[in-house]
Short mmCIF file of C-alpha atoms in Angstrom, two decimals:
data_model
loop_
_atom_site.label_atom_id
_atom_site.label_comp_id
_atom_site.label_asym_id
_atom_site.label_seq_id
_atom_site.Cartn_x
_atom_site.Cartn_y
_atom_site.Cartn_z
CA MET A 1 3.67 62.71 -4.45
CA GLY A 2 0.08 61.84 -5.37
CA ALA A 3 1.21 59.52 -8.15
CA ARG A 4 3.57 57.74 -5.75
CA ARG A 5 0.79 57.22 -3.23
CA ALA A 6 -1.42 55.85 -5.99
CA VAL A 7 1.28 53.37 -7.03
CA VAL A 8 1.87 52.31 -3.39
CA GLY A 9 -1.86 51.93 -2.86
CA THR A 10 -2.18 49.77 -5.96
CA VAL A 11 0.71 47.55 -4.87
CA VAL A 12 -0.75 47.16 -1.38
CA THR A 13 -4.13 46.28 -2.84
CA LEU A 14 -2.61 43.67 -5.13
CA VAL A 15 -0.64 42.16 -2.25
CA VAL A 16 -3.74 41.97 -0.07
CA LEU A 17 -5.79 40.43 -2.86
CA GLY A 18 -2.99 37.97 -3.63
CA ALA A 19 -2.67 37.01 0.01
CA GLY A 20 -6.42 36.54 0.21
CA ALA A 21 -6.36 34.28 -2.83
CA VAL A 22 -3.57 32.19 -1.30
CA VAL A 23 -5.49 31.89 1.96
CA ALA A 24 -8.62 30.83 0.08
CA ASP A 25 -6.58 28.32 -1.89
CA ARG A 26 -5.11 26.81 1.30
CA VAL A 27 -8.50 26.69 3.00
CA ALA A 28 -9.99 24.86 0.03
CA LEU A 29 -7.01 22.50 0.05
CA GLY A 30 -7.54 21.70 3.72
CA VAL A 31 -11.21 20.93 3.16
CA ALA A 32 -10.37 18.68 0.20
CA GLU A 33 -7.71 16.80 2.17
CA ASP A 34 -10.24 16.18 4.95
CA ARG A 35 -12.68 14.81 2.39
CA ALA A 36 -9.97 12.67 0.79
CA ARG A 37 -9.14 11.28 4.23
CA GLU A 38 -12.77 10.19 4.59
CA VAL A 39 -12.70 8.52 1.16
CA VAL A 40 -9.53 6.57 2.02
CA THR A 41 -11.17 5.36 5.23
CA GLN A 42 -14.30 4.32 3.31
CA GLN A 43 -12.41 2.47 0.58
CA LEU A 44 -9.76 0.74 2.72
CA ALA A 45 -9.94 -0.84 6.18
CA VAL A 46 -7.11 1.31 7.52
CA THR A 47 -5.95 1.59 11.10
CA GLY A 48 -6.30 5.01 12.69
CA ASP A 49 -6.68 8.32 10.88
CA PRO A 50 -4.77 8.32 7.57
CA GLU A 51 -2.57 11.21 6.51
CA VAL A 52 -3.45 12.76 3.14
CA ALA A 53 -1.56 15.30 1.06
CA ILE A 54 -2.82 16.83 -2.18
CA HIS A 55 -0.01 18.26 -4.27
CA GLY A 56 0.02 21.05 -6.80
CA PHE A 57 -0.36 24.84 -6.55
CA PRO A 58 -2.65 26.59 -6.98
CA PHE A 59 -5.19 24.07 -5.76
CA LEU A 60 -8.27 25.98 -6.91
CA THR A 61 -7.36 25.43 -10.54
CA GLN A 62 -7.53 21.67 -9.91
CA LEU A 63 -10.99 22.12 -8.44
CA LEU A 64 -12.08 24.05 -11.52
CA ALA A 65 -10.67 21.33 -13.76
CA GLY A 66 -12.57 18.69 -11.77
CA GLU A 67 -9.50 16.50 -11.20
CA LEU A 68 -6.75 16.29 -8.59
CA ASP A 69 -3.30 15.94 -10.12
CA ASP A 70 -1.45 14.04 -7.41
CA VAL A 71 -2.64 12.65 -4.05
CA ASP A 72 -0.61 10.81 -1.40
CA ALA A 73 -2.03 8.96 1.59
CA ALA A 74 -0.40 7.03 4.44
CA ALA A 75 -1.72 4.86 7.25
CA THR A 76 -0.10 2.83 10.00
CA GLY A 77 -2.09 -0.29 9.20
CA LEU A 78 -4.51 -1.96 6.82
CA THR A 79 -6.57 -5.15 6.90
CA LEU A 80 -7.18 -7.02 3.64
CA GLU A 81 -9.76 -9.77 4.17
CA GLY A 82 -8.26 -10.70 7.54
CA VAL A 83 -4.62 -10.21 6.52
CA GLU A 84 -3.05 -7.39 8.51
CA ALA A 85 -0.51 -5.10 6.87
CA THR A 86 1.56 -2.17 8.11
CA ASP A 87 3.25 0.96 6.72
CA VAL A 88 0.61 1.64 4.08
CA ARG A 89 1.28 4.12 1.29
CA VAL A 90 -1.15 5.12 -1.46
CA THR A 91 -0.42 7.40 -4.41
CA ALA A 92 -3.02 8.43 -6.95
CA GLN A 93 -2.93 10.59 -10.06
CA GLY A 94 -5.87 12.08 -11.90
CA VAL A 95 -8.47 11.73 -9.17
CA GLY A 96 -11.88 12.74 -10.48
CA LEU A 97 -14.05 15.01 -8.34
CA THR A 98 -17.42 14.13 -9.83
CA ALA A 99 -19.34 10.86 -9.72
CA PRO A 100 -18.52 8.26 -10.79
CA HIS A 101 -15.16 9.05 -9.20
CA THR A 102 -12.26 7.65 -11.19
CA VAL A 103 -8.52 7.45 -10.58
CA ARG A 104 -6.32 7.51 -13.66
CA ALA A 105 -3.46 5.69 -11.92
CA ALA A 106 -3.13 4.35 -8.38
CA THR A 107 -0.42 2.52 -6.43
CA LEU A 108 -0.77 0.91 -3.02
CA ALA A 109 2.20 -0.41 -1.06
CA ALA A 110 2.10 -2.18 2.30
CA THR A 111 4.18 -4.55 4.40
CA LEU A 112 2.89 -7.97 5.47
CA PRO A 113 4.67 -8.73 8.76
CA PRO A 114 5.83 -12.30 9.49
CA GLU A 115 3.08 -12.88 12.07
CA SER A 116 0.39 -12.05 9.51
CA LEU A 117 1.92 -14.48 7.01
CA GLU A 118 2.18 -17.15 9.72
CA ARG A 119 -1.58 -16.97 10.25
CA VAL A 120 -2.29 -17.11 6.52
CA LEU A 121 -0.06 -20.15 6.01
CA ALA A 122 -1.60 -21.89 9.02
CA ASP A 123 -5.24 -21.08 8.20
CA ARG A 124 -5.19 -21.49 4.43
CA ALA A 125 -2.30 -23.87 3.71
CA GLY A 126 -2.18 -25.97 6.87
CA LEU A 127 1.46 -25.06 7.54
CA ALA A 128 2.31 -24.22 11.15
CA VAL A 129 5.66 -22.43 11.03
CA ASP A 130 7.47 -19.58 12.72
CA LEU A 131 8.59 -16.94 10.22
CA THR A 132 11.45 -14.50 10.51
CA VAL A 133 13.33 -12.28 8.06
CA ASP A 134 16.86 -13.43 7.32
CA ALA A 135 19.18 -11.91 4.72
CA GLY A 136 16.52 -11.05 2.18
CA VAL A 137 14.43 -14.22 2.54
CA LEU A 138 11.69 -15.40 4.87
CA ARG A 139 13.02 -18.08 7.19
CA ALA A 140 10.46 -20.68 8.28
CA GLY A 141 11.40 -22.55 11.45
CA GLY A 142 9.98 -25.57 13.21
CA GLU A 143 10.88 -28.92 14.70
CA VAL A 144 10.79 -32.43 13.25
CA LEU A 145 11.69 -35.51 15.34
CA GLY A 146 13.45 -33.30 17.83
CA LEU A 147 15.58 -31.64 15.15
CA ALA A 148 15.39 -27.99 14.15
CA LEU A 149 13.86 -27.45 10.72
CA SER A 150 14.74 -24.32 8.74
CA ALA A 151 13.41 -23.40 5.29
CA GLY A 152 13.97 -20.35 3.10
CA LEU A 153 10.95 -18.83 1.35
CA VAL A 154 11.02 -16.14 -1.33
CA PRO A 155 7.85 -14.27 -2.36
CA ARG A 156 6.87 -13.31 -5.88
CA VAL A 157 3.80 -12.07 -7.72
CA GLU A 158 2.46 -13.84 -10.78
CA ASP A 159 -0.72 -12.76 -12.57
CA GLY A 160 -1.72 -10.65 -9.59
CA VAL A 161 -1.29 -13.51 -7.11
CA LEU A 162 1.20 -13.56 -4.21
CA LEU A 163 3.22 -16.79 -4.24
CA VAL A 164 6.11 -18.11 -2.15
CA ASP A 165 8.83 -20.48 -3.35
CA LEU A 166 10.92 -22.82 -1.23
CA THR A 167 14.62 -22.13 -1.76
CA ASP A 168 16.42 -24.27 0.79
CA VAL A 169 15.74 -26.67 3.67
CA ALA A 170 17.95 -27.71 6.57
CA LEU A 171 17.16 -30.35 9.20
CA GLY A 172 19.48 -30.06 12.13
CA GLU A 173 22.95 -29.65 10.63
CA ARG A 174 22.03 -31.25 7.33
CA THR A 175 20.94 -29.41 4.20
CA LEU A 176 18.31 -31.39 2.32
CA ASP A 177 17.73 -31.71 -1.40
CA LEU A 178 14.31 -30.25 -2.20
CA ASP A 179 13.49 -33.18 -4.49
CA ASP A 180 14.07 -35.66 -1.66
CA LEU A 181 11.61 -34.11 0.80
CA PRO A 182 8.98 -36.61 1.95
CA GLY A 183 5.35 -36.35 0.89
CA GLY A 184 6.09 -33.96 -1.94
CA LEU A 185 6.65 -31.19 0.60
CA GLY A 186 8.97 -29.36 -1.78
CA ASP A 187 6.22 -29.08 -4.37
CA ARG A 188 3.62 -28.10 -1.76
CA VAL A 189 5.52 -24.98 -0.72
CA THR A 190 6.86 -24.01 -4.13
CA GLY A 191 4.45 -21.64 -5.81
CA LEU A 192 2.29 -21.73 -2.69
CA GLU A 193 -0.43 -19.10 -2.94
CA VAL A 194 -0.79 -16.59 -0.12
CA PRO A 195 -4.24 -15.05 -0.56
CA VAL A 196 -4.26 -11.25 -0.41
CA GLU A 197 -7.81 -10.10 -1.05
CA GLY A 198 -9.90 -7.01 -0.40
CA LEU A 199 -8.06 -4.63 -2.71
CA PRO A 200 -10.21 -2.03 -4.48
CA GLU A 201 -11.65 -3.35 -7.73
CA GLY A 202 -9.23 -2.80 -10.59
CA VAL A 203 -6.16 -2.75 -8.31
CA VAL A 204 -3.98 -5.87 -8.51
CA LEU A 205 -0.73 -7.03 -6.96
CA THR A 206 2.32 -6.36 -9.12
CA SER A 207 5.38 -7.06 -6.97
CA ALA A 208 6.62 -8.46 -3.67
CA SER A 209 9.97 -8.38 -1.93
CA VAL A 210 11.39 -9.21 1.48
CA VAL A 211 12.15 -6.17 3.65
CA PRO A 212 13.24 -6.00 7.30
CA GLY A 213 9.60 -5.74 8.43
CA GLY A 214 8.28 -8.66 6.37
CA VAL A 215 7.08 -8.81 2.77
CA ARG A 216 6.55 -5.51 0.99
CA VAL A 217 3.80 -5.84 -1.60
CA THR A 218 2.80 -3.33 -4.26
CA ALA A 219 -0.51 -3.18 -6.08
CA GLU A 220 -1.37 -0.97 -9.04
CA GLY A 221 -4.42 0.01 -11.01
CA ALA A 222 -5.41 2.21 -13.95
CA ASP A 223 -8.74 3.92 -14.60
CA VAL A 224 -10.04 2.70 -11.26
CA VAL A 225 -13.67 3.52 -10.49
CA LEU A 226 -14.31 4.09 -6.79
CA PRO A 227 -17.62 2.78 -5.47
CA GLU A 228 -19.89 5.35 -3.93
CA ALA A 229 -20.07 5.44 -0.14
CA PRO A 230 -23.26 3.84 1.23
#
């Protein structure tokens, strides 16, 4: 009977200690996620309070190693040098915990809604158009000589720069040949740069595609060094 009680007591003690370790691990994780949330807010002009999740269990071993394996963050909005974006997602691997803080690999994805792109095209390219999403392309609409003007635009990224290409133009019921557009308009809006600035240093645009909410852009970086908060 005494031996059985000793075994039961040992098991109970181990369970209690194990539960305590798990609780301590989760508490430390919560504190780290709060701190990571602050860092995201400092590094990016996000809208609202971002959501942050640090993956991997146990977490305390990551603390001891001085590096977080995998971190995800999400925010409803982001402003990049005056360009507003929505549905922001950030993933980071190998996040260093000591200064200078480095990130082994980082990916940022966000959607540029049509109204944001309208402002960019108007302010920086002198093109006043109404943009909508239509069957996988941006559709620019306007009016010329009382006739409806419609143009298809497709985004792409080249050497870290967001560009848009003109794919088709219709004036009223007539489809126009791009080479016949007056004033070299076809060339002006083919390879037209849409400035997207304000990304963390070392993070560059890598892709762009049309989605129902606008243009989804992705930026990536490796061995990114995060500046210290002022």
